[in-house]
Coordinates of C-alpha atoms in Angstrom, one line a residue:
K1 CA 18.3 -22.8 18.7
P2 CA 18.2 -19.1 17.9
I3 CA 17.0 -16.9 20.7
F4 CA 14.9 -13.9 19.7
T5 CA 14.6 -10.6 21.4
M6 CA 11.3 -9.0 22.0
E7 CA 12.3 -6.4 19.4
E8 CA 13.0 -9.1 16.8
I9 CA 9.7 -10.7 17.5
L10 CA 7.9 -7.4 17.3
N11 CA 9.5 -6.5 14.0
R12 CA 8.7 -9.9 12.5
T13 CA 5.1 -9.6 13.6
I14 CA 4.6 -6.1 12.2
F15 CA 6.2 -7.2 8.9
A16 CA 4.0 -10.3 8.7
R17 CA 0.8 -8.1 9.3
C18 CA 1.9 -5.6 6.7
Q19 CA 2.6 -8.3 4.2
R20 CA -0.9 -9.8 4.8
R21 CA -2.6 -6.4 4.5
F22 CA -0.6 -5.6 1.3
E23 CA -1.7 -9.0 -0.2
E24 CA -5.4 -8.2 0.6
L25 CA -5.1 -4.7 -0.8
K26 CA -3.4 -6.0 -3.9
E27 CA -6.2 -8.5 -4.6
T28 CA -8.8 -5.7 -4.0
I29 CA -7.3 -3.4 -6.5
L30 CA -6.6 -6.1 -9.1
S31 CA -10.2 -7.2 -8.9
T32 CA -11.3 -4.1 -10.8
T33 CA -8.2 -2.8 -12.6
K34 CA -5.4 -4.1 -14.7
A35 CA -2.7 -2.4 -12.6
N36 CA 0.8 -3.7 -12.3
I37 CA 1.2 -4.1 -8.5
E38 CA 4.0 -5.6 -6.6
I39 CA 5.0 -5.8 -2.9
D40 CA 8.3 -4.2 -2.3
S41 CA 9.4 -6.0 0.9
S42 CA 12.7 -3.9 1.3
I43 CA 10.5 -0.8 2.1
P44 CA 7.8 -2.5 2.9
A45 CA 5.3 -0.9 0.6
L46 CA 2.8 -1.7 -2.2
K47 CA 4.1 -0.3 -5.5
C48 CA 1.1 0.4 -7.8
E49 CA 1.5 1.2 -11.5
L50 CA -2.1 2.0 -12.2
L51 CA -1.6 3.1 -15.8
P52 CA 0.1 1.2 -18.6
E53 CA 3.7 2.0 -18.9
S54 CA 3.6 4.3 -15.9
T55 CA 6.3 6.9 -15.5
T56 CA 8.1 7.3 -12.1
E57 CA 5.9 10.2 -11.4
E58 CA 2.7 8.2 -11.9
I59 CA 3.5 5.3 -9.5
L60 CA 1.8 5.1 -6.2
F61 CA 3.5 3.8 -3.1
I62 CA 1.3 2.5 -0.3
S63 CA 2.9 1.9 3.0
I64 CA 1.6 1.2 6.5
N65 CA 2.4 3.1 9.6
P66 CA 3.7 0.4 12.0
F67 CA 2.4 2.2 15.1
S68 CA -1.1 3.3 13.9
G69 CA -1.7 0.8 11.2
F70 CA -2.9 3.6 8.9
F71 CA -2.1 3.3 5.2
K72 CA 0.1 6.1 3.8
V73 CA -0.1 6.9 0.0
V74 CA 2.9 8.6 -1.6
S75 CA 3.4 9.6 -5.2
Y76 CA 6.2 11.7 -6.7
M77 CA 3.4 13.9 -8.2
E78 CA 1.6 14.7 -5.1
T79 CA -2.1 15.4 -5.9
C80 CA -5.3 15.7 -4.1
Y81 CA -6.1 12.1 -5.6
S82 CA -3.3 10.6 -3.6
Q83 CA -5.0 12.1 -0.5
Q84 CA -8.4 10.8 -1.7
I85 CA -6.9 7.2 -2.0
E86 CA -5.4 7.4 1.4
N87 CA -8.7 8.6 2.9
A88 CA -10.5 5.8 1.2
L89 CA -8.0 3.3 2.5
N90 CA -8.2 4.4 6.0
R91 CA -11.8 5.4 6.4
D92 CA -14.1 4.0 3.9
Q93 CA -12.9 1.4 1.4
T94 CA -16.1 1.3 -0.5
N95 CA -14.8 4.5 -2.2
L96 CA -11.3 3.0 -2.9
I97 CA -11.8 2.0 -6.5
D98 CA -13.4 5.3 -7.5
A99 CA -10.6 7.2 -5.9
I100 CA -8.0 5.0 -7.7
N101 CA -9.9 5.6 -11.0
L102 CA -9.6 9.3 -10.5
F103 CA -5.8 9.1 -10.2

């Protein structure tokens, strides 16, 4: 039987929670857009191509801070829209789709 350390258990728990939240967020975004979204489990992050044939600069990466649980939105092309999406994710998700459509 493998013996897990507390650190391994904590890491697996955080990873599982992030995966669940990414799946929920992916479904929310896909319910109103035709974005190409995948979960990159190596980072872990949600990779969102919101435009058809997005360039690298147009891809949004959404990660989760493992300590606070807050979403972090990163784009190579830092814009105020990235910050609006992050604010919508962490404060009021009713504005999320509007913020994404502005991007």
